[in-house]
Amino acid sequence: MKKSTGFSRLSRDEKIDFIARRHFSRPEEAARLLHAYQHSDPDVQKQHDEFIENSLTNFYMPYGVAPNFLINGVNYTIPMVIEESSVVAAAAKSASFWFDRGGFHARVLSTRKIGHVHFLWNGCEADLRDRMPALEGRLRAATEGLGAQMRVRGGGITELELVAKPEIEPGYYQLKASFETCDAMGANFINSHLECFARELRSFVEDDHSLPEADRSLTVVMSILSNYTPECLVRAEVSCPVEALADGDDYTNEQFLAKFLQAIQIAREEPYRAVTHNKGIMNGIDAVVLATGNDFRAVEACAHAYAARDGQYRSLTQAEAVDGQFRFWLDIPLALGTVGGLTSLHPLVRASLEMLQNPYAGRLMEIVACVGLAQNFSAVKSLVTTGIQKGHMKMHLLNILNQLGATEMEKERTKTYFNDKVISFQAVGEYLKKLRGQSAVQILSHIHPN
Ligand code: MEV
């Protein structure tokens, strides 16, 4: 196998040509596809190309909206980027349900972000602790220029702490730094600070002649923010009288409440269920995080670590019924930004933020958490009543029909036929086969009887 060199220096068209010839049985067709997904405006395409290395084209995902999200008294339409059929419909259904019951309430509980300089030092811990006030002054002074703008906005370094962890490795320490990053997600801000701290820390020790000579050097292993932000936390909740809970004829308020609470309890105690339960929450959260240009990998990693914070992976949502009042809530760490990163670069991200009334980061945290809660309410409600497949397969039917190359007329007819039937790929395939045996006249007369 020959390694390709200089690929990144090729133009986009050359890269497409190279990839098409090297990896596709029909290179012209592959190249046509890769070109077809590029934006018609070369400036917009260039903008997208510059987000990453070796960009060939764009990968489309549906951009939908879920209306009627009443959050802290404000009515939002939520932009969602997601490929899974039933997610937007489920969010919208839940939003509409809670709109009539007072809406969602959310508040940011804390906004602390953390980073570490991980280092090894063979000296005596007390020697370093004694020097912390002097070191802290030097670290703050060295990063003065980096944080000027953030300080004007009310952010910056909030705490510097020395943490010893000899149980991980003898002589292993962390310089743990806490930050307030205001409306920015803050990754670059934090990492630039940490790298500067690391340089200062090294020279602080080297310059200190009151330390034994052998202790005047330390090894910086790495300097990096932590995507685990349990103190960048938001709570979203809904509540209503138990008698307003059920909206179907097939079950009473009390039956619904009992099963709902049981489902939440199972997800709290049973990790196999908890993972699926939380995945449903992340269906909503990731979709808005993506639409607003935020880092969904960071949000995912953090949410799941938080779900396991007491040593067992558990549900992120909780529910209770006290004195006839149902309450359902989600606590989730969300490190989000509304400035910096993609927020001013990606045209659709700008549109999403405008649709959300240009929120500050804390407001975006509240909105995103409410969508996660709504998504989970919808999923668990379906699970404990009709089952999930009814709504899911109804949305998925269109995907099946598209895979089977159905015409618009066939789609209409199949949707009507499966309205009260169990949908499966095979059943739809068989129905289509039968349908295609019928004449066009028969099909038309079924759709428009008159
Ligand atoms: C599917 O994407 C998500 C659900 O499985 C979530 C859940 O089970 O709670 C429906």
CSV table of C-alpha atoms and ligand atoms in Angstrom, one decimal:
chain,number,residue,atom,x,y,z
A,1,MET,CA,0.0,0.0,0.0
A,2,LYS,CA,1.5,3.3,-1.1
A,3,LYS,CA,1.2,6.3,1.2
A,4,SER,CA,-0.1,9.5,-0.6
A,5,THR,CA,1.9,12.6,0.1
A,6,GLY,CA,1.0,16.2,-0.4
A,7,PHE,CA,-2.7,15.6,-0.6
A,8,SER,CA,-3.6,18.6,1.6
A,9,ARG,CA,-1.8,20.9,-0.9
A,10,LEU,CA,-4.1,19.8,-3.8
A,11,SER,CA,-7.0,22.1,-4.8
A,12,ARG,CA,-10.4,20.9,-3.8
A,13,ASP,CA,-11.2,19.8,-7.4
A,14,GLU,CA,-7.9,17.9,-7.6
A,15,LYS,CA,-8.7,16.2,-4.3
A,16,ILE,CA,-12.1,15.1,-5.6
A,17,ASP,CA,-10.5,13.8,-8.7
A,18,PHE,CA,-7.8,11.9,-6.8
A,19,ILE,CA,-10.3,10.4,-4.4
A,20,ALA,CA,-12.8,9.5,-7.1
A,21,ARG,CA,-10.2,7.6,-9.1
A,22,ARG,CA,-8.6,5.9,-6.2
A,23,HIS,CA,-11.6,4.7,-4.3
A,24,PHE,CA,-14.6,4.4,-6.6
A,25,SER,CA,-15.6,1.9,-9.2
A,26,ARG,CA,-17.4,4.7,-11.1
A,27,PRO,CA,-15.1,7.7,-10.6
A,28,GLU,CA,-17.1,10.1,-12.8
A,29,GLU,CA,-20.3,9.4,-10.9
A,30,ALA,CA,-18.5,9.8,-7.6
A,31,ALA,CA,-16.9,13.1,-8.6
A,32,ARG,CA,-20.2,14.4,-9.8
A,33,LEU,CA,-21.8,13.5,-6.5
A,34,LEU,CA,-19.1,15.2,-4.5
A,35,HIS,CA,-19.4,18.3,-6.7
A,36,ALA,CA,-23.2,18.4,-6.6
A,37,TYR,CA,-23.2,18.8,-2.8
A,38,GLN,CA,-21.1,21.9,-2.9
A,39,HIS,CA,-22.8,25.2,-2.3
A,40,SER,CA,-23.7,27.2,-5.5
A,41,ASP,CA,-22.1,30.3,-4.1
A,42,PRO,CA,-18.3,29.8,-4.2
A,43,ASP,CA,-17.8,32.3,-1.3
A,44,VAL,CA,-20.1,30.3,1.0
A,45,GLN,CA,-18.4,27.0,-0.1
A,46,LYS,CA,-15.0,28.5,0.6
A,47,GLN,CA,-16.2,29.4,4.1
A,48,HIS,CA,-17.2,25.8,4.7
A,49,ASP,CA,-13.9,24.5,3.2
A,50,GLU,CA,-12.0,26.6,5.6
A,51,PHE,CA,-13.6,25.1,8.7
A,52,ILE,CA,-11.5,21.9,8.3
A,53,GLU,CA,-8.6,20.4,6.4
A,54,ASN,CA,-9.2,18.4,3.2
A,55,SER,CA,-12.8,19.5,2.7
A,56,LEU,CA,-14.3,17.9,-0.4
A,57,THR,CA,-17.9,18.9,-0.2
A,58,ASN,CA,-20.8,19.3,2.3
A,59,PHE,CA,-22.7,16.6,4.1
A,60,TYR,CA,-26.4,17.6,4.4
A,61,MET,CA,-28.5,17.0,7.5
A,62,PRO,CA,-32.1,18.0,7.8
A,63,TYR,CA,-32.6,21.4,9.6
A,64,GLY,CA,-36.0,21.4,11.2
A,65,VAL,CA,-37.9,23.4,13.8
A,66,ALA,CA,-40.0,22.6,16.8
A,67,PRO,CA,-42.4,25.4,17.6
A,68,ASN,CA,-44.3,26.3,20.7
A,69,PHE,CA,-41.6,25.9,23.3
A,70,LEU,CA,-42.8,28.1,26.1
A,71,ILE,CA,-39.6,28.6,28.3
A,72,ASN,CA,-39.6,30.9,31.3
A,73,GLY,CA,-42.7,32.7,29.7
A,74,VAL,CA,-41.1,33.2,26.3
A,75,ASN,CA,-42.4,31.3,23.2
A,76,TYR,CA,-39.5,29.9,21.2
A,77,THR,CA,-39.3,28.1,17.9
A,78,ILE,CA,-36.3,25.7,18.2
A,79,PRO,CA,-34.0,24.9,15.3
A,80,MET,CA,-32.9,21.3,15.3
A,81,VAL,CA,-30.3,19.5,13.1
A,82,ILE,CA,-31.0,15.8,13.2
A,83,GLU,CA,-31.4,12.8,10.8
A,84,GLU,CA,-33.5,10.6,13.1
A,85,SER,CA,-37.1,10.6,11.8
A,86,SER,CA,-39.2,11.1,14.9
A,87,VAL,CA,-37.1,13.5,17.0
A,88,VAL,CA,-38.4,16.8,15.8
A,89,ALA,CA,-42.0,15.6,15.8
A,90,ALA,CA,-41.6,14.2,19.4
A,91,ALA,CA,-40.1,17.5,20.6
A,92,ALA,CA,-42.9,19.5,19.0
A,93,LYS,CA,-45.5,17.3,20.5
A,94,SER,CA,-44.1,17.6,24.0
A,95,ALA,CA,-43.7,21.4,23.6
A,96,SER,CA,-47.4,21.7,22.7
A,97,PHE,CA,-48.4,19.5,25.6
A,98,TRP,CA,-46.5,21.6,28.1
A,99,PHE,CA,-47.5,24.9,26.4
A,100,ASP,CA,-51.0,24.2,27.7
A,101,ARG,CA,-49.7,23.4,31.2
A,102,GLY,CA,-47.5,26.5,32.0
A,103,GLY,CA,-44.5,25.7,29.8
A,104,PHE,CA,-40.9,24.9,30.8
A,105,HIS,CA,-38.9,26.6,33.5
A,106,ALA,CA,-35.2,26.6,33.5
A,107,ARG,CA,-32.3,28.2,35.4
A,108,VAL,CA,-28.6,28.1,35.2
A,109,LEU,CA,-27.2,26.7,38.5
A,110,SER,CA,-23.5,27.4,37.9
A,111,THR,CA,-21.1,28.4,35.1
A,112,ARG,CA,-17.7,27.2,36.2
A,113,LYS,CA,-15.3,25.7,33.7
A,114,ILE,CA,-12.1,24.0,34.6
A,115,GLY,CA,-8.6,23.2,33.1
A,116,HIS,CA,-5.4,21.6,34.3
A,117,VAL,CA,-1.7,21.8,33.9
A,118,HIS,CA,-0.7,18.2,34.7
A,119,PHE,CA,2.9,18.1,35.9
A,120,LEU,CA,5.4,16.0,37.7
A,121,TRP,CA,7.6,17.4,40.5
A,122,ASN,CA,9.9,15.5,42.9
A,123,GLY,CA,10.1,18.2,45.6
A,124,CYS,CA,8.2,18.4,48.9
A,125,GLU,CA,4.5,19.3,48.5
A,126,ALA,CA,4.6,21.8,51.4
A,127,ASP,CA,7.3,23.8,49.5
A,128,LEU,CA,5.0,24.2,46.6
A,129,ARG,CA,1.9,25.0,48.7
A,130,ASP,CA,3.8,27.7,50.6
A,131,ARG,CA,4.7,29.3,47.3
A,132,MET,CA,1.2,29.2,45.9
A,133,PRO,CA,0.3,32.9,46.7
A,134,ALA,CA,3.5,34.1,44.9
A,135,LEU,CA,2.9,31.6,42.0
A,136,GLU,CA,-0.7,32.7,41.7
A,137,GLY,CA,0.3,36.4,41.4
A,138,ARG,CA,2.8,35.5,38.7
A,139,LEU,CA,0.3,33.3,36.7
A,140,ARG,CA,-2.3,36.1,36.8
A,141,ALA,CA,0.2,38.7,35.8
A,142,ALA,CA,1.5,36.6,32.9
A,143,THR,CA,-2.0,36.1,31.5
A,144,GLU,CA,-3.1,39.7,32.0
A,145,GLY,CA,-3.1,40.4,28.2
A,146,LEU,CA,-4.9,37.2,27.3
A,147,GLY,CA,-7.9,37.9,29.5
A,148,ALA,CA,-8.3,41.6,29.0
A,149,GLN,CA,-11.4,41.4,26.8
A,150,MET,CA,-13.0,38.6,28.8
A,151,ARG,CA,-12.5,40.6,32.0
A,152,VAL,CA,-14.3,43.6,30.5
A,153,ARG,CA,-17.3,41.2,30.0
A,154,GLY,CA,-17.1,40.0,33.6
A,155,GLY,CA,-15.1,36.8,33.0
A,156,GLY,CA,-11.6,35.5,33.5
A,157,ILE,CA,-9.7,33.3,36.0
A,158,THR,CA,-11.8,32.6,39.1
A,159,GLU,CA,-9.6,30.3,41.1
A,160,LEU,CA,-6.2,28.6,41.0
A,161,GLU,CA,-5.5,25.6,43.1
A,162,LEU,CA,-2.7,23.1,43.6
A,163,VAL,CA,-3.9,19.5,43.7
A,164,ALA,CA,-1.6,16.6,44.6
A,165,LYS,CA,-2.4,13.1,43.3
A,166,PRO,CA,0.4,10.9,44.4
A,167,GLU,CA,-2.0,7.9,44.2
A,168,ILE,CA,-2.0,8.2,40.4
A,169,GLU,CA,1.8,8.6,40.2
A,170,PRO,CA,4.4,9.7,42.8
A,171,GLY,CA,5.1,13.4,42.3
A,172,TYR,CA,2.0,14.0,40.1
A,173,TYR,CA,0.3,17.3,40.6
A,174,GLN,CA,-2.3,19.4,38.9
A,175,LEU,CA,-2.5,23.1,38.7
A,176,LYS,CA,-6.3,23.3,38.6
A,177,ALA,CA,-7.7,26.5,37.1
A,178,SER,CA,-11.3,27.6,37.2
A,179,PHE,CA,-12.7,30.1,34.7
A,180,GLU,CA,-15.8,32.1,33.9
A,181,THR,CA,-16.0,32.4,30.1
A,182,CYS,CA,-19.3,34.4,29.8
A,183,ASP,CA,-20.9,33.9,26.4
A,184,ALA,CA,-18.0,32.0,24.9
A,185,MET,CA,-17.7,28.2,25.2
A,186,GLY,CA,-14.1,29.3,26.1
A,187,ALA,CA,-12.0,26.3,24.9
A,188,ASN,CA,-9.4,28.5,23.2
A,189,PHE,CA,-9.4,31.0,26.0
A,190,ILE,CA,-8.9,28.3,28.7
A,191,ASN,CA,-6.2,26.4,26.7
A,192,SER,CA,-4.2,29.6,25.9
A,193,HIS,CA,-4.2,30.4,29.6
A,194,LEU,CA,-3.2,26.9,30.6
A,195,GLU,CA,-0.3,26.8,28.2
A,196,CYS,CA,0.9,30.1,29.5
A,197,PHE,CA,0.5,28.9,33.1
A,198,ALA,CA,2.7,25.8,32.2
A,199,ARG,CA,5.5,28.0,30.9
A,200,GLU,CA,5.3,30.3,34.0
A,201,LEU,CA,5.1,27.4,36.4
A,202,ARG,CA,8.3,25.8,34.9
A,203,SER,CA,10.3,29.1,35.1
A,204,PHE,CA,8.9,29.9,38.6
A,205,VAL,CA,10.5,26.7,39.9
A,206,GLU,CA,13.7,27.1,37.9
A,207,ASP,CA,14.1,30.7,39.2
A,208,ASP,CA,13.5,29.9,42.9
A,209,HIS,CA,17.0,29.6,44.5
A,210,SER,CA,15.5,29.0,47.9
A,211,LEU,CA,14.4,25.6,46.7
A,212,PRO,CA,16.9,22.7,46.8
A,213,GLU,CA,18.8,22.5,43.5
A,214,ALA,CA,17.3,19.1,42.7
A,215,ASP,CA,13.8,20.5,43.0
A,216,ARG,CA,14.3,23.4,40.6
A,217,SER,CA,12.8,21.6,37.6
A,218,LEU,CA,9.5,20.1,36.9
A,219,THR,CA,8.0,18.2,34.0
A,220,VAL,CA,4.8,19.5,32.4
A,221,VAL,CA,2.9,16.5,31.0
A,222,MET,CA,0.1,18.5,29.4
A,223,SER,CA,-2.1,21.5,29.7
A,224,ILE,CA,-5.7,21.2,28.7
A,225,LEU,CA,-9.2,22.2,29.6
A,226,SER,CA,-11.5,19.6,31.0
A,227,ASN,CA,-14.7,18.9,29.1
A,228,TYR,CA,-16.1,17.5,32.3
A,229,THR,CA,-18.0,20.6,33.6
A,230,PRO,CA,-20.2,19.4,36.4
A,231,GLU,CA,-20.3,23.0,37.7
A,232,CYS,CA,-21.5,24.5,34.5
A,233,LEU,CA,-25.0,23.2,35.2
A,234,VAL,CA,-28.5,24.0,34.2
A,235,ARG,CA,-31.9,22.7,35.5
A,236,ALA,CA,-35.0,22.5,33.3
A,237,GLU,CA,-38.4,21.5,34.7
A,238,VAL,CA,-42.1,21.1,34.1
A,239,SER,CA,-44.9,20.6,36.5
A,240,CYS,CA,-48.7,20.3,36.5
A,241,PRO,CA,-51.5,18.9,38.6
A,242,VAL,CA,-51.6,15.1,38.3
A,243,GLU,CA,-55.2,15.4,37.0
A,244,ALA,CA,-53.9,17.3,34.0
A,245,LEU,CA,-51.3,14.7,33.1
A,246,ALA,CA,-53.1,12.2,30.8
A,247,ASP,CA,-54.4,13.3,27.5
A,248,GLY,CA,-55.4,10.0,26.1
A,249,ASP,CA,-58.6,8.0,26.4
A,250,ASP,CA,-56.8,4.7,27.0
A,251,TYR,CA,-55.4,5.4,30.5
A,252,THR,CA,-56.2,7.5,33.6
A,253,ASN,CA,-54.1,10.2,35.1
A,254,GLU,CA,-53.1,7.9,38.0
A,255,GLN,CA,-52.2,4.9,35.6
A,256,PHE,CA,-50.1,7.2,33.5
A,257,LEU,CA,-48.4,8.7,36.5
A,258,ALA,CA,-47.6,5.4,38.1
A,259,LYS,CA,-46.0,4.0,34.9
A,260,PHE,CA,-44.1,7.2,34.2
A,261,LEU,CA,-42.6,7.3,37.7
A,262,GLN,CA,-41.7,3.6,37.4
A,263,ALA,CA,-40.0,4.2,34.1
A,264,ILE,CA,-37.9,7.0,35.6
A,265,GLN,CA,-37.0,4.9,38.6
A,266,ILE,CA,-35.9,2.0,36.3
A,267,ALA,CA,-33.7,4.4,34.3
A,268,ARG,CA,-32.3,5.7,37.6
A,269,GLU,CA,-31.3,2.3,38.9
A,270,GLU,CA,-30.7,0.2,35.7
A,271,PRO,CA,-27.7,1.3,33.5
A,272,TYR,CA,-28.9,-0.7,30.5
A,273,ARG,CA,-32.1,1.4,30.5
A,274,ALA,CA,-30.4,4.6,31.7
A,275,VAL,CA,-28.2,4.7,28.6
A,276,THR,CA,-31.1,4.5,26.2
A,277,HIS,CA,-33.1,6.9,28.4
A,278,ASN,CA,-30.3,9.5,28.3
A,279,LYS,CA,-29.7,8.8,24.6
A,280,GLY,CA,-33.3,10.0,24.1
A,281,ILE,CA,-32.5,13.2,26.0
A,282,MET,CA,-29.4,13.8,23.9
A,283,ASN,CA,-31.5,13.4,20.7
A,284,GLY,CA,-33.0,16.8,21.5
A,285,ILE,CA,-29.9,18.3,23.1
A,286,ASP,CA,-27.5,17.4,20.3
A,287,ALA,CA,-29.9,18.6,17.6
A,288,VAL,CA,-30.0,22.2,19.1
A,289,VAL,CA,-26.3,22.1,20.0
A,290,LEU,CA,-25.5,21.3,16.3
A,291,ALA,CA,-27.9,23.9,15.0
A,292,THR,CA,-26.3,26.6,17.1
A,293,GLY,CA,-22.7,25.6,16.1
A,294,ASN,CA,-21.7,24.2,19.5
A,295,ASP,CA,-19.5,21.2,20.3
A,296,PHE,CA,-21.8,18.2,20.6
A,297,ARG,CA,-18.9,15.8,21.3
A,298,ALA,CA,-18.0,17.9,24.4
A,299,VAL,CA,-21.6,18.1,25.5
A,300,GLU,CA,-22.1,14.3,25.0
A,301,ALA,CA,-18.9,13.3,26.8
A,302,CYS,CA,-19.7,15.6,29.8
A,303,ALA,CA,-23.4,14.6,30.0
A,304,HIS,CA,-22.5,10.9,30.3
A,305,ALA,CA,-19.7,11.4,32.8
A,306,TYR,CA,-22.2,13.5,34.9
A,307,ALA,CA,-24.8,10.7,34.6
A,308,ALA,CA,-22.2,8.4,36.3
A,309,ARG,CA,-21.0,10.9,38.9
A,310,ASP,CA,-21.9,8.7,41.9
A,311,GLY,CA,-20.1,5.7,40.4
A,312,GLN,CA,-23.2,4.3,38.6
A,313,TYR,CA,-24.6,5.4,35.3
A,314,ARG,CA,-28.1,6.8,35.9
A,315,SER,CA,-30.9,8.7,34.3
A,316,LEU,CA,-30.3,12.4,33.9
A,317,THR,CA,-34.0,13.2,34.5
A,318,GLN,CA,-36.0,12.8,37.7
A,319,ALA,CA,-39.7,12.9,38.5
A,320,GLU,CA,-42.0,13.1,41.5
A,321,ALA,CA,-45.6,13.6,42.5
A,322,VAL,CA,-46.1,15.5,45.7
A,323,ASP,CA,-49.5,16.6,47.0
A,324,GLY,CA,-51.2,16.0,43.7
A,325,GLN,CA,-48.5,17.9,41.7
A,326,PHE,CA,-46.4,16.2,39.1
A,327,ARG,CA,-42.8,17.5,38.7
A,328,PHE,CA,-40.3,16.3,36.1
A,329,TRP,CA,-36.8,17.8,35.8
A,330,LEU,CA,-33.4,17.5,34.2
A,331,ASP,CA,-30.1,18.6,35.6
A,332,ILE,CA,-27.4,18.7,33.0
A,333,PRO,CA,-24.0,20.3,32.5
A,334,LEU,CA,-23.9,22.2,29.3
A,335,ALA,CA,-20.8,24.2,28.2
A,336,LEU,CA,-22.2,26.3,25.4
A,337,GLY,CA,-21.3,29.5,23.7
A,338,THR,CA,-23.1,32.1,21.7
A,339,VAL,CA,-20.0,34.0,20.6
A,340,GLY,CA,-16.8,32.7,19.0
A,341,GLY,CA,-16.3,29.4,17.3
A,342,LEU,CA,-18.7,28.7,14.4
A,343,THR,CA,-21.3,31.1,15.8
A,344,SER,CA,-20.4,34.1,13.6
A,345,LEU,CA,-19.0,32.0,10.7
A,346,HIS,CA,-21.7,29.5,9.7
A,347,PRO,CA,-24.6,31.2,8.1
A,348,LEU,CA,-27.2,28.7,9.4
A,349,VAL,CA,-25.7,28.9,12.9
A,350,ARG,CA,-26.3,32.7,12.8
A,351,ALA,CA,-29.8,32.0,11.6
A,352,SER,CA,-30.4,29.6,14.5
A,353,LEU,CA,-29.3,32.1,17.1
A,354,GLU,CA,-31.5,34.8,15.6
A,355,MET,CA,-34.4,32.4,15.6
A,356,LEU,CA,-33.7,31.8,19.3
A,357,GLN,CA,-33.8,35.6,19.8
A,358,ASN,CA,-30.0,35.9,20.1
A,359,PRO,CA,-29.6,34.3,23.5
A,360,TYR,CA,-26.6,34.9,25.8
A,361,ALA,CA,-24.9,31.6,26.7
A,362,GLY,CA,-26.9,31.0,29.9
A,363,ARG,CA,-30.1,31.5,28.1
A,364,LEU,CA,-29.0,29.0,25.4
A,365,MET,CA,-28.2,26.5,28.2
A,366,GLU,CA,-31.7,26.9,29.5
A,367,ILE,CA,-33.3,26.4,26.1
A,368,VAL,CA,-31.2,23.4,25.2
A,369,ALA,CA,-31.9,21.7,28.6
A,370,CYS,CA,-35.7,22.3,28.0
A,371,VAL,CA,-35.5,20.6,24.6
A,372,GLY,CA,-33.7,17.6,26.3
A,373,LEU,CA,-36.4,17.4,28.9
A,374,ALA,CA,-39.2,17.7,26.3
A,375,GLN,CA,-37.6,14.9,24.2
A,376,ASN,CA,-37.4,12.6,27.2
A,377,PHE,CA,-41.0,13.3,28.3
A,378,SER,CA,-42.2,12.4,24.8
A,379,ALA,CA,-40.2,9.2,24.6
A,380,VAL,CA,-41.1,8.0,28.1
A,381,LYS,CA,-44.8,8.9,27.6
A,382,SER,CA,-44.9,6.9,24.4
A,383,LEU,CA,-43.0,4.0,26.0
A,384,VAL,CA,-45.4,3.7,28.9
A,385,THR,CA,-48.5,4.1,26.7
A,386,THR,CA,-48.7,3.3,23.0
A,387,GLY,CA,-45.1,2.0,22.6
A,388,ILE,CA,-42.4,3.8,20.7
A,389,GLN,CA,-42.7,2.1,17.3
A,390,LYS,CA,-46.1,3.7,16.4
A,391,GLY,CA,-44.8,7.3,16.1
A,392,HIS,CA,-41.3,6.2,15.1
A,393,MET,CA,-42.3,3.9,12.2
A,394,LYS,CA,-44.9,6.5,11.0
A,395,MET,CA,-42.0,8.9,10.5
A,396,HIS,CA,-39.8,6.1,9.2
A,397,LEU,CA,-42.3,5.1,6.6
A,398,LEU,CA,-41.2,7.8,4.3
A,399,ASN,CA,-37.6,6.7,4.6
A,400,ILE,CA,-38.6,3.1,3.7
A,401,LEU,CA,-40.7,4.4,0.8
A,402,ASN,CA,-37.8,6.5,-0.5
A,403,GLN,CA,-35.5,3.5,-0.2
A,404,LEU,CA,-38.0,1.5,-2.3
A,405,GLY,CA,-38.1,4.3,-4.9
A,406,ALA,CA,-41.9,5.0,-4.4
A,407,THR,CA,-43.6,7.7,-6.4
A,408,GLU,CA,-45.5,10.5,-4.7
A,409,MET,CA,-48.7,8.7,-5.6
A,410,GLU,CA,-47.5,5.5,-4.1
A,411,LYS,CA,-46.4,7.3,-1.0
A,412,GLU,CA,-49.8,8.8,-0.4
A,413,ARG,CA,-51.5,5.5,-0.9
A,414,THR,CA,-49.1,3.6,1.3
A,415,LYS,CA,-49.4,6.1,4.1
A,416,THR,CA,-53.2,5.8,4.0
A,417,TYR,CA,-53.0,2.0,4.0
A,418,PHE,CA,-50.6,1.8,7.0
A,419,ASN,CA,-52.5,4.4,9.1
A,420,ASP,CA,-53.8,1.6,11.3
A,421,LYS,CA,-51.3,-1.2,10.6
A,422,VAL,CA,-47.9,-2.3,11.8
A,423,ILE,CA,-45.2,-0.9,9.6
A,424,SER,CA,-42.1,-2.9,8.7
A,425,PHE,CA,-39.8,-2.8,5.7
A,426,GLN,CA,-41.1,-6.1,4.5
A,427,ALA,CA,-44.8,-5.2,4.9
A,428,VAL,CA,-44.2,-1.9,3.0
A,429,GLY,CA,-42.3,-3.7,0.3
A,430,GLU,CA,-45.0,-6.3,-0.2
A,431,TYR,CA,-47.7,-3.6,-0.2
A,432,LEU,CA,-45.9,-1.6,-2.8
A,433,LYS,CA,-45.4,-4.7,-5.0
A,434,LYS,CA,-49.2,-5.3,-4.8
A,435,LEU,CA,-49.8,-1.7,-5.6
A,436,ARG,CA,-47.6,-1.7,-8.6
A,437,GLY,CA,-49.7,-4.6,-10.0
A,438,GLN,CA,-52.7,-2.3,-10.0
A,439,SER,CA,-53.4,0.2,-12.7
A,440,ALA,CA,-52.8,3.9,-12.4
A,441,VAL,CA,-56.6,4.5,-12.6
A,442,GLN,CA,-57.2,2.3,-9.6
A,443,ILE,CA,-54.5,4.1,-7.6
A,444,LEU,CA,-55.9,7.5,-8.5
A,445,SER,CA,-59.4,6.6,-7.7
A,446,HIS,CA,-58.3,5.4,-4.2
A,447,ILE,CA,-56.5,8.7,-3.4
A,448,HIS,CA,-59.2,11.0,-4.8
A,449,PRO,CA,-62.4,9.0,-4.6
A,450,ASN,CA,-64.4,11.7,-6.4
B,1,MEV,C1,-34.6,6.7,20.2
B,1,MEV,O1,-33.7,7.5,19.5
B,1,MEV,C2,-34.7,7.2,21.6
B,1,MEV,C3,-35.5,6.4,22.6
B,1,MEV,O2,-35.1,5.0,22.6
B,1,MEV,C4,-35.3,7.0,24.0
B,1,MEV,C5,-35.9,6.2,25.1
B,1,MEV,O3,-36.0,4.9,25.0
B,1,MEV,O4,-36.2,6.8,26.2
B,1,MEV,C6,-36.9,6.4,22.2
